[in-house]
Structure formats: structure tokens, C-alpha cells
């Protein structure tokens, strides 16, 4: 397993097989963070959480200052910067770990780049004003996520003709925009956006056909942890979704997911290690 370092490593080690699957640990710093109840809003507990994730072999820490779960409302640039940037600085000065910043705002991206972020994770795939330009001026990685609609209303009536083809077409267009703006394809990670303008059935179709996103030749990220696609199927509250989350993440990894975005780092690393132990006897899965 890679332990970290340069940006190039972050991407190249996501290119291929199981041994290079990376675990992205979620560090939410929004007061309404959907499954940690805002308990890591405060700086010190956030740093403790980071330390624990590193002890459990996390590969990337994902910091988000805007809630994007269904129904979430917008936050201001200033609020987001205050939530995210001091923590980024503190993590980068204390730990040798990759940090991704979950934001859709060009101003936040600029600050994140200045203070050493290794990846921009954008649920709006750099569609907001100024984002392509800011990211093009750096050389860090970018995760382009698919979403239908906007967080506040995206779950009201999601509709697709062919969800996989829609997502693939969105990816092609965003990759093209990135390349035309001077962002190399080699810097990109794709994410079909589980729970973002998708019914439960849509989400399971995306999971079932996850391998199709690999046809674009880029690393793919899967974020299913504790989401309502797990809770609604199993009738579990947000704190009872660990087993379902692990199972769904493993299904994604078996179809080629390069990064899994999770709340439960230790448990996810354990689950991956079981899959790795099996896979060394089965070339078909590696
Ligand atoms: C994700 C993701 C993200 N998810 C990336 N970034 C969230 N790249 C935030 C629910 O249905 O999947 N990929 N950043 C969190 N968003 C949600 C969405 C949380 C839906 C919960 C749900 O419960």
C-alpha cells in the first residue's frame, strides 16, 4: 500500500489493481455533517480524528466545509474557508498524508492549493465560475463527480433515460473541458456520485455497472459510506450502516474502484485486506 508523498504518486498508484486501492477518510467540518452529528466541528477533535485515521492506514484525508447531502443548503465562501483552511494547514504541518479538499468554490480551491492540498474533490466537477482556471494554474489532482440537480433539491425526482450512458457522457464533457482549460487527463479521477440526484434503484444500477466507468481510462472513486442507498435498502439508521457500507464498497472495488471514500477507515481497510488475501489466488480479480 502506498504511504503517500507526491501528487504524481497519488494518481499513478490509483491506475491499476487491488494493491493500490486507496482509502479516503472523510473528515467533515460542517456543523450538520450528516453522520457524525457535527462532533468533529472543533479543531482539536478533528486533528485527533485525523491521527486515528492515519493510525488505521488511511491514504487520503478528505476535508469538506460544505454539506452536500440531500437537502443541504449553501454556505458562504468565507465560512467554508474558515472551516477548511486552518485544518488543512494544521494537518500538513503535523502529518505526512495526502489531503483532499471537498469544495465547489474557486476561492476555496485557490486557498487549498496555496496551503498544500493534494487533491480538489468537487461534487460539481469544476462547473462553477473560475474553478477550471484556478485548478489549471496548479498541478494537483481533481475528482470530477456526477450529480443531477443541486443538493437542496436533487432527490425530489431524479430521472434518467440511461443512467450509465448519462454519467459517461457527463464525464466525457467534463474531461474535455478540463483538457481544453489546460488540466491534463492524468490529473483526473472520476466519481459517479452515489446519492446525488439518484433513486435507490439508480444507485444500485450504478454500483452493479460500476466497471463501465473504467472504460474512460481514468481512476474511479466510489463514495457509498453510510448513505441512504444503504439505509433505505436495509432499513437502517445512519449509525447502523457499517456492514452495508463495507459490502457496497467491496462490490465497487471488485469492479475496479481505485479510491473508496469512507467514514470507517479501520473497518474498510480490514474489508479490503480480506479481498486482497483472496485475490492473490485469483488473477481474474486483481
Ligand atoms: C461522494 C461524496 C463526496 N459524497 C465525492 N465527494 C458526499 N467525490 C460528499 C445520502 O443519500 O460520493 N463523492 N462528498 C456526501 N454526500 C451525500 C450524498 C451524503 C447522499 C449522503 C447521501 O444519504
Short mmCIF file of N, CA and C in Angstrom, two decimals, residues 123-254:
data_model
loop_
_atom_site.label_atom_id
_atom_site.label_comp_id
_atom_site.label_asym_id
_atom_site.label_seq_id
_atom_site.Cartn_x
_atom_site.Cartn_y
_atom_site.Cartn_z
N UNK A 123 -17.82 17.98 -6.08
CA UNK A 123 -19.09 17.33 -6.44
C UNK A 123 -19.77 18.03 -7.62
N UNK A 124 -19.32 19.23 -7.97
CA UNK A 124 -19.85 19.93 -9.15
C UNK A 124 -18.88 19.91 -10.33
N UNK A 125 -17.84 19.08 -10.21
CA UNK A 125 -16.95 18.77 -11.34
C UNK A 125 -16.38 20.01 -12.03
N UNK A 126 -16.00 21.02 -11.25
CA UNK A 126 -15.38 22.26 -11.75
C UNK A 126 -16.30 23.07 -12.67
N UNK A 127 -17.63 22.94 -12.46
CA UNK A 127 -18.56 23.70 -13.31
C UNK A 127 -18.79 25.12 -12.81
N UNK A 128 -18.47 25.42 -11.55
CA UNK A 128 -18.69 26.78 -11.07
C UNK A 128 -17.65 27.74 -11.64
N UNK A 129 -18.05 29.02 -11.66
CA UNK A 129 -17.20 30.06 -12.24
C UNK A 129 -15.80 30.08 -11.64
N UNK A 130 -14.81 30.07 -12.50
CA UNK A 130 -13.43 30.24 -12.07
C UNK A 130 -12.71 28.97 -11.66
N UNK A 131 -13.45 27.88 -11.49
CA UNK A 131 -12.81 26.66 -10.96
C UNK A 131 -11.79 26.06 -11.93
N UNK A 132 -12.18 25.94 -13.20
CA UNK A 132 -11.25 25.36 -14.18
C UNK A 132 -9.94 26.15 -14.20
N UNK A 133 -10.08 27.48 -14.18
CA UNK A 133 -8.91 28.36 -14.28
C UNK A 133 -8.00 28.20 -13.06
N UNK A 134 -8.60 28.21 -11.87
CA UNK A 134 -7.79 28.09 -10.64
C UNK A 134 -7.05 26.75 -10.61
N UNK A 135 -7.77 25.69 -10.95
CA UNK A 135 -7.15 24.36 -10.88
C UNK A 135 -6.08 24.21 -11.98
N UNK A 136 -6.34 24.84 -13.13
CA UNK A 136 -5.36 24.76 -14.23
C UNK A 136 -4.03 25.39 -13.86
N UNK A 137 -4.07 26.37 -12.95
CA UNK A 137 -2.83 27.03 -12.53
C UNK A 137 -2.02 26.22 -11.53
N UNK A 138 -2.53 25.07 -11.13
CA UNK A 138 -1.81 24.20 -10.21
C UNK A 138 -1.51 22.88 -10.92
N UNK A 139 -0.93 21.93 -10.18
CA UNK A 139 -0.77 20.61 -10.80
C UNK A 139 -1.34 19.50 -9.92
N UNK A 140 -2.27 19.85 -9.05
CA UNK A 140 -2.80 18.82 -8.16
C UNK A 140 -3.94 18.02 -8.82
N UNK A 141 -4.26 16.89 -8.20
CA UNK A 141 -5.31 16.01 -8.73
C UNK A 141 -6.69 16.62 -8.52
N UNK A 142 -7.64 16.17 -9.34
CA UNK A 142 -9.03 16.65 -9.23
C UNK A 142 -9.98 15.47 -9.36
N UNK A 143 -10.93 15.40 -8.46
CA UNK A 143 -12.01 14.41 -8.60
C UNK A 143 -13.23 15.12 -9.17
N UNK A 144 -13.70 14.60 -10.32
CA UNK A 144 -14.87 15.14 -11.01
C UNK A 144 -16.06 14.24 -10.71
N UNK A 145 -17.03 14.74 -9.97
CA UNK A 145 -18.18 13.92 -9.58
C UNK A 145 -19.42 14.26 -10.38
N UNK A 146 -20.22 13.24 -10.66
CA UNK A 146 -21.51 13.44 -11.34
C UNK A 146 -22.63 13.70 -10.32
N UNK A 147 -23.41 14.72 -10.62
CA UNK A 147 -24.60 15.00 -9.80
C UNK A 147 -25.70 15.46 -10.75
N UNK A 148 -26.94 15.01 -10.52
CA UNK A 148 -28.07 15.57 -11.26
C UNK A 148 -28.79 16.55 -10.34
N UNK A 149 -28.91 17.81 -10.75
CA UNK A 149 -29.54 18.82 -9.92
C UNK A 149 -28.56 19.38 -8.91
N UNK A 150 -29.08 19.95 -7.85
CA UNK A 150 -28.26 20.55 -6.80
C UNK A 150 -28.69 19.95 -5.45
N UNK A 151 -27.77 19.92 -4.48
CA UNK A 151 -28.05 19.19 -3.24
C UNK A 151 -29.43 19.46 -2.61
N UNK A 152 -29.85 20.73 -2.56
CA UNK A 152 -31.08 21.05 -1.84
C UNK A 152 -32.29 20.29 -2.40
N UNK A 153 -32.31 20.09 -3.73
CA UNK A 153 -33.50 19.52 -4.37
C UNK A 153 -33.23 18.26 -5.19
N UNK A 154 -32.00 17.77 -5.19
CA UNK A 154 -31.63 16.72 -6.15
C UNK A 154 -32.37 15.39 -5.97
N UNK A 155 -32.92 15.15 -4.77
CA UNK A 155 -33.61 13.87 -4.55
C UNK A 155 -35.11 13.95 -4.80
N UNK A 156 -35.59 15.12 -5.27
CA UNK A 156 -37.04 15.28 -5.43
C UNK A 156 -37.62 14.38 -6.51
N UNK A 157 -36.99 14.33 -7.67
CA UNK A 157 -37.50 13.47 -8.74
C UNK A 157 -36.41 13.12 -9.76
N UNK A 158 -35.39 12.36 -9.31
CA UNK A 158 -34.30 12.05 -10.25
C UNK A 158 -34.82 11.18 -11.40
N UNK A 159 -34.44 11.54 -12.62
CA UNK A 159 -34.88 10.79 -13.79
C UNK A 159 -33.76 10.66 -14.81
N UNK A 160 -33.65 9.48 -15.38
CA UNK A 160 -32.65 9.24 -16.41
C UNK A 160 -33.26 8.39 -17.50
N UNK A 161 -32.74 8.57 -18.71
CA UNK A 161 -33.08 7.67 -19.79
C UNK A 161 -32.19 6.42 -19.65
N UNK A 162 -30.87 6.64 -19.64
CA UNK A 162 -29.90 5.56 -19.43
C UNK A 162 -28.86 6.13 -18.48
N UNK A 163 -28.96 5.80 -17.21
CA UNK A 163 -28.13 6.47 -16.20
C UNK A 163 -26.64 6.29 -16.46
N UNK A 164 -26.23 5.10 -16.87
CA UNK A 164 -24.79 4.87 -17.08
C UNK A 164 -24.29 5.71 -18.25
N UNK A 165 -25.06 5.70 -19.34
CA UNK A 165 -24.66 6.50 -20.51
C UNK A 165 -24.68 8.00 -20.17
N UNK A 166 -25.67 8.45 -19.39
CA UNK A 166 -25.72 9.87 -18.99
C UNK A 166 -24.47 10.26 -18.20
N UNK A 167 -24.09 9.41 -17.26
CA UNK A 167 -22.92 9.72 -16.43
C UNK A 167 -21.65 9.68 -17.28
N UNK A 168 -21.55 8.68 -18.15
CA UNK A 168 -20.37 8.59 -19.03
C UNK A 168 -20.26 9.82 -19.92
N UNK A 169 -21.40 10.27 -20.46
CA UNK A 169 -21.39 11.45 -21.34
C UNK A 169 -20.99 12.70 -20.56
N UNK A 170 -21.51 12.81 -19.33
CA UNK A 170 -21.10 13.93 -18.46
C UNK A 170 -19.58 13.90 -18.23
N UNK A 171 -19.06 12.71 -17.92
CA UNK A 171 -17.61 12.59 -17.70
C UNK A 171 -16.83 13.02 -18.95
N UNK A 172 -17.27 12.54 -20.12
CA UNK A 172 -16.56 12.89 -21.36
C UNK A 172 -16.52 14.41 -21.54
N UNK A 173 -17.65 15.05 -21.28
CA UNK A 173 -17.70 16.51 -21.46
C UNK A 173 -16.82 17.24 -20.46
N UNK A 174 -16.84 16.77 -19.22
CA UNK A 174 -16.02 17.45 -18.19
C UNK A 174 -14.53 17.19 -18.43
N UNK A 175 -14.17 16.00 -18.86
CA UNK A 175 -12.77 15.70 -19.19
C UNK A 175 -12.31 16.63 -20.31
N UNK A 176 -13.19 16.78 -21.31
CA UNK A 176 -12.89 17.64 -22.44
C UNK A 176 -12.70 19.10 -21.98
N UNK A 177 -13.59 19.59 -21.14
CA UNK A 177 -13.45 20.96 -20.61
C UNK A 177 -12.15 21.12 -19.84
N UNK A 178 -11.82 20.13 -19.05
CA UNK A 178 -10.57 20.19 -18.28
C UNK A 178 -9.38 20.27 -19.21
N UNK A 179 -9.36 19.38 -20.19
CA UNK A 179 -8.20 19.35 -21.10
C UNK A 179 -8.08 20.67 -21.88
N UNK A 180 -9.21 21.22 -22.32
CA UNK A 180 -9.17 22.48 -23.05
C UNK A 180 -8.76 23.64 -22.16
N UNK A 181 -8.94 23.49 -20.85
CA UNK A 181 -8.51 24.53 -19.90
C UNK A 181 -7.07 24.34 -19.44
N UNK A 182 -6.44 23.27 -19.90
CA UNK A 182 -5.04 23.04 -19.51
C UNK A 182 -4.87 22.12 -18.31
N UNK A 183 -5.91 21.37 -17.99
CA UNK A 183 -5.80 20.38 -16.91
C UNK A 183 -5.64 19.00 -17.56
N UNK A 184 -4.45 18.43 -17.40
CA UNK A 184 -4.17 17.14 -18.04
C UNK A 184 -5.08 16.04 -17.54
N UNK A 185 -5.42 15.14 -18.45
CA UNK A 185 -6.24 13.99 -18.12
C UNK A 185 -5.62 13.17 -16.98
N UNK A 186 -4.29 13.15 -16.96
CA UNK A 186 -3.57 12.36 -15.94
C UNK A 186 -3.86 12.83 -14.52
N UNK A 187 -4.41 14.03 -14.38
CA UNK A 187 -4.69 14.56 -13.04
C UNK A 187 -6.09 14.21 -12.55
N UNK A 188 -6.89 13.59 -13.42
CA UNK A 188 -8.32 13.45 -13.12
C UNK A 188 -8.70 12.11 -12.51
N UNK A 189 -9.67 12.17 -11.62
CA UNK A 189 -10.33 11.00 -11.04
C UNK A 189 -11.83 11.20 -11.29
N UNK A 190 -12.54 10.13 -11.63
CA UNK A 190 -13.97 10.23 -11.89
C UNK A 190 -14.77 9.60 -10.75
N UNK A 191 -15.99 10.10 -10.55
CA UNK A 191 -16.84 9.60 -9.46
C UNK A 191 -18.30 9.71 -9.90
N UNK A 192 -19.02 8.59 -9.98
CA UNK A 192 -20.42 8.65 -10.45
C UNK A 192 -21.38 9.30 -9.45
N UNK A 193 -20.94 9.60 -8.24
CA UNK A 193 -21.76 10.37 -7.32
C UNK A 193 -22.96 9.63 -6.74
N UNK A 194 -22.70 8.59 -5.98
CA UNK A 194 -23.79 7.86 -5.32
C UNK A 194 -24.61 8.81 -4.45
N UNK A 195 -25.94 8.79 -4.64
CA UNK A 195 -26.83 9.59 -3.80
C UNK A 195 -27.04 11.02 -4.27
N UNK A 196 -26.41 11.38 -5.37
CA UNK A 196 -26.51 12.76 -5.86
C UNK A 196 -27.49 12.82 -7.05
N UNK A 197 -28.78 12.98 -6.75
CA UNK A 197 -29.79 13.03 -7.81
C UNK A 197 -30.03 11.65 -8.39
N UNK A 198 -30.15 10.66 -7.49
CA UNK A 198 -30.33 9.27 -7.91
C UNK A 198 -31.26 8.57 -6.93
N UNK A 199 -32.21 7.81 -7.46
CA UNK A 199 -33.06 6.99 -6.59
C UNK A 199 -32.24 5.81 -6.07
N UNK A 200 -32.83 5.07 -5.12
CA UNK A 200 -32.14 3.87 -4.63
C UNK A 200 -31.84 2.92 -5.79
N UNK A 201 -32.84 2.72 -6.65
CA UNK A 201 -32.63 1.83 -7.81
C UNK A 201 -31.53 2.34 -8.73
N UNK A 202 -31.52 3.65 -8.98
CA UNK A 202 -30.43 4.23 -9.79
C UNK A 202 -29.08 3.93 -9.16
N UNK A 203 -28.97 4.13 -7.85
CA UNK A 203 -27.69 3.92 -7.17
C UNK A 203 -27.21 2.46 -7.29
N UNK A 204 -28.15 1.50 -7.19
CA UNK A 204 -27.73 0.10 -7.30
C UNK A 204 -27.40 -0.28 -8.74
N UNK A 205 -28.04 0.39 -9.69
CA UNK A 205 -27.65 0.15 -11.09
C UNK A 205 -26.22 0.68 -11.31
N UNK A 206 -25.94 1.86 -10.77
CA UNK A 206 -24.59 2.43 -10.90
C UNK A 206 -23.56 1.51 -10.23
N UNK A 207 -23.91 0.97 -9.08
CA UNK A 207 -22.98 0.06 -8.40
C UNK A 207 -22.81 -1.25 -9.19
N UNK A 208 -23.91 -1.76 -9.71
CA UNK A 208 -23.86 -3.02 -10.47
C UNK A 208 -23.01 -2.88 -11.73
N UNK A 209 -23.04 -1.70 -12.33
CA UNK A 209 -22.35 -1.47 -13.61
C UNK A 209 -21.13 -0.58 -13.43
N UNK A 210 -20.62 -0.52 -12.22
CA UNK A 210 -19.52 0.39 -11.88
C UNK A 210 -18.33 0.24 -12.83
N UNK A 211 -18.05 -0.99 -13.24
CA UNK A 211 -16.88 -1.25 -14.10
C UNK A 211 -16.94 -0.47 -15.41
N UNK A 212 -18.14 -0.08 -15.83
CA UNK A 212 -18.25 0.66 -17.10
C UNK A 212 -17.56 2.02 -17.05
N UNK A 213 -17.44 2.60 -15.84
CA UNK A 213 -16.78 3.90 -15.76
C UNK A 213 -15.28 3.79 -15.99
N UNK A 214 -14.77 2.56 -15.86
CA UNK A 214 -13.35 2.33 -16.10
C UNK A 214 -13.00 2.44 -17.58
N UNK A 215 -14.01 2.40 -18.46
CA UNK A 215 -13.72 2.43 -19.90
C UNK A 215 -13.13 3.77 -20.34
N UNK A 216 -13.25 4.80 -19.52
CA UNK A 216 -12.68 6.10 -19.89
C UNK A 216 -11.19 6.18 -19.56
N UNK A 217 -10.68 5.14 -18.92
CA UNK A 217 -9.22 5.05 -18.70
C UNK A 217 -8.70 5.87 -17.54
N UNK A 218 -9.58 6.34 -16.67
CA UNK A 218 -9.14 7.13 -15.52
C UNK A 218 -9.46 6.40 -14.22
N UNK A 219 -8.76 6.74 -13.13
CA UNK A 219 -9.12 6.17 -11.83
C UNK A 219 -10.55 6.58 -11.46
N UNK A 220 -11.23 5.69 -10.74
CA UNK A 220 -12.63 5.96 -10.36
C UNK A 220 -12.78 5.85 -8.84
N UNK A 221 -13.53 6.79 -8.29
CA UNK A 221 -13.78 6.85 -6.84
C UNK A 221 -15.22 6.42 -6.55
N UNK A 222 -15.40 5.69 -5.45
CA UNK A 222 -16.75 5.29 -5.02
C UNK A 222 -17.00 5.80 -3.61
N UNK A 223 -18.08 6.56 -3.44
CA UNK A 223 -18.46 7.07 -2.12
C UNK A 223 -19.85 6.58 -1.75
N UNK A 224 -19.90 5.51 -1.00
CA UNK A 224 -21.21 4.95 -0.61
C UNK A 224 -21.43 5.00 0.90
N UNK A 225 -20.40 5.35 1.65
CA UNK A 225 -20.41 5.20 3.10
C UNK A 225 -21.61 5.85 3.80
N UNK A 226 -22.37 5.04 4.50
CA UNK A 226 -23.49 5.45 5.35
C UNK A 226 -24.63 6.16 4.60
N UNK A 227 -24.62 6.08 3.28
CA UNK A 227 -25.63 6.82 2.52
C UNK A 227 -27.01 6.17 2.57
N UNK A 228 -28.02 6.94 2.14
CA UNK A 228 -29.40 6.44 2.21
C UNK A 228 -29.63 5.26 1.26
N UNK A 229 -28.79 5.09 0.24
CA UNK A 229 -28.95 3.90 -0.59
C UNK A 229 -28.73 2.63 0.25
N UNK A 230 -27.91 2.73 1.28
CA UNK A 230 -27.70 1.61 2.22
C UNK A 230 -28.87 1.58 3.21
N UNK A 231 -29.14 2.73 3.81
CA UNK A 231 -30.16 2.81 4.86
C UNK A 231 -31.56 2.45 4.37
N UNK A 232 -31.90 2.93 3.18
CA UNK A 232 -33.25 2.66 2.66
C UNK A 232 -33.43 1.19 2.28
N UNK A 233 -32.37 0.60 1.72
CA UNK A 233 -32.47 -0.81 1.33
C UNK A 233 -32.60 -1.70 2.56
N UNK A 234 -31.81 -1.39 3.59
CA UNK A 234 -31.72 -2.27 4.77
C UNK A 234 -32.61 -1.84 5.92
N UNK A 235 -33.22 -0.66 5.76
CA UNK A 235 -33.99 -0.06 6.85
C UNK A 235 -33.12 0.14 8.10
N UNK A 236 -32.02 0.82 7.89
CA UNK A 236 -31.08 1.09 8.99
C UNK A 236 -30.87 2.58 9.16
N UNK A 237 -30.82 3.02 10.39
CA UNK A 237 -30.43 4.40 10.70
C UNK A 237 -28.99 4.64 10.30
N UNK A 238 -28.63 5.92 10.26
CA UNK A 238 -27.31 6.28 9.76
C UNK A 238 -26.16 5.63 10.56
N UNK A 239 -26.40 5.37 11.83
CA UNK A 239 -25.33 4.75 12.64
C UNK A 239 -25.33 3.23 12.60
N UNK A 240 -26.22 2.67 11.79
CA UNK A 240 -26.31 1.20 11.69
C UNK A 240 -25.98 0.72 10.28
N UNK A 241 -25.20 1.51 9.57
CA UNK A 241 -24.98 1.21 8.14
C UNK A 241 -23.58 0.71 7.83
N UNK A 242 -22.81 0.35 8.86
CA UNK A 242 -21.42 -0.05 8.61
C UNK A 242 -21.32 -1.29 7.73
N UNK A 243 -22.04 -2.36 8.08
CA UNK A 243 -21.93 -3.61 7.31
C UNK A 243 -22.35 -3.38 5.87
N UNK A 244 -23.46 -2.67 5.68
CA UNK A 244 -23.92 -2.38 4.32
C UNK A 244 -22.91 -1.54 3.55
N UNK A 245 -22.31 -0.57 4.25
CA UNK A 245 -21.33 0.31 3.60
C UNK A 245 -20.09 -0.48 3.16
N UNK A 246 -19.63 -1.39 4.02
CA UNK A 246 -18.45 -2.20 3.68
C UNK A 246 -18.75 -3.11 2.50
N UNK A 247 -19.92 -3.73 2.51
CA UNK A 247 -20.29 -4.63 1.41
C UNK A 247 -20.34 -3.86 0.10
N UNK A 248 -20.97 -2.70 0.11
CA UNK A 248 -21.10 -1.91 -1.12
C UNK A 248 -19.74 -1.43 -1.61
N UNK A 249 -18.88 -1.02 -0.68
CA UNK A 249 -17.54 -0.56 -1.08
C UNK A 249 -16.75 -1.71 -1.72
N UNK A 250 -16.87 -2.90 -1.16
CA UNK A 250 -16.14 -4.04 -1.72
C UNK A 250 -16.67 -4.40 -3.11
N UNK A 251 -17.97 -4.30 -3.29
CA UNK A 251 -18.53 -4.55 -4.63
C UNK A 251 -17.92 -3.56 -5.64
N UNK A 252 -17.79 -2.31 -5.22
CA UNK A 252 -17.19 -1.30 -6.11
C UNK A 252 -15.73 -1.64 -6.41
N UNK A 253 -14.99 -2.03 -5.38
CA UNK A 253 -13.57 -2.35 -5.57
C UNK A 253 -13.41 -3.56 -6.50
N UNK A 254 -14.30 -4.52 -6.36
CA UNK A 254 -14.22 -5.70 -7.24
C UNK A 254 -14.47 -5.34 -8.69
#
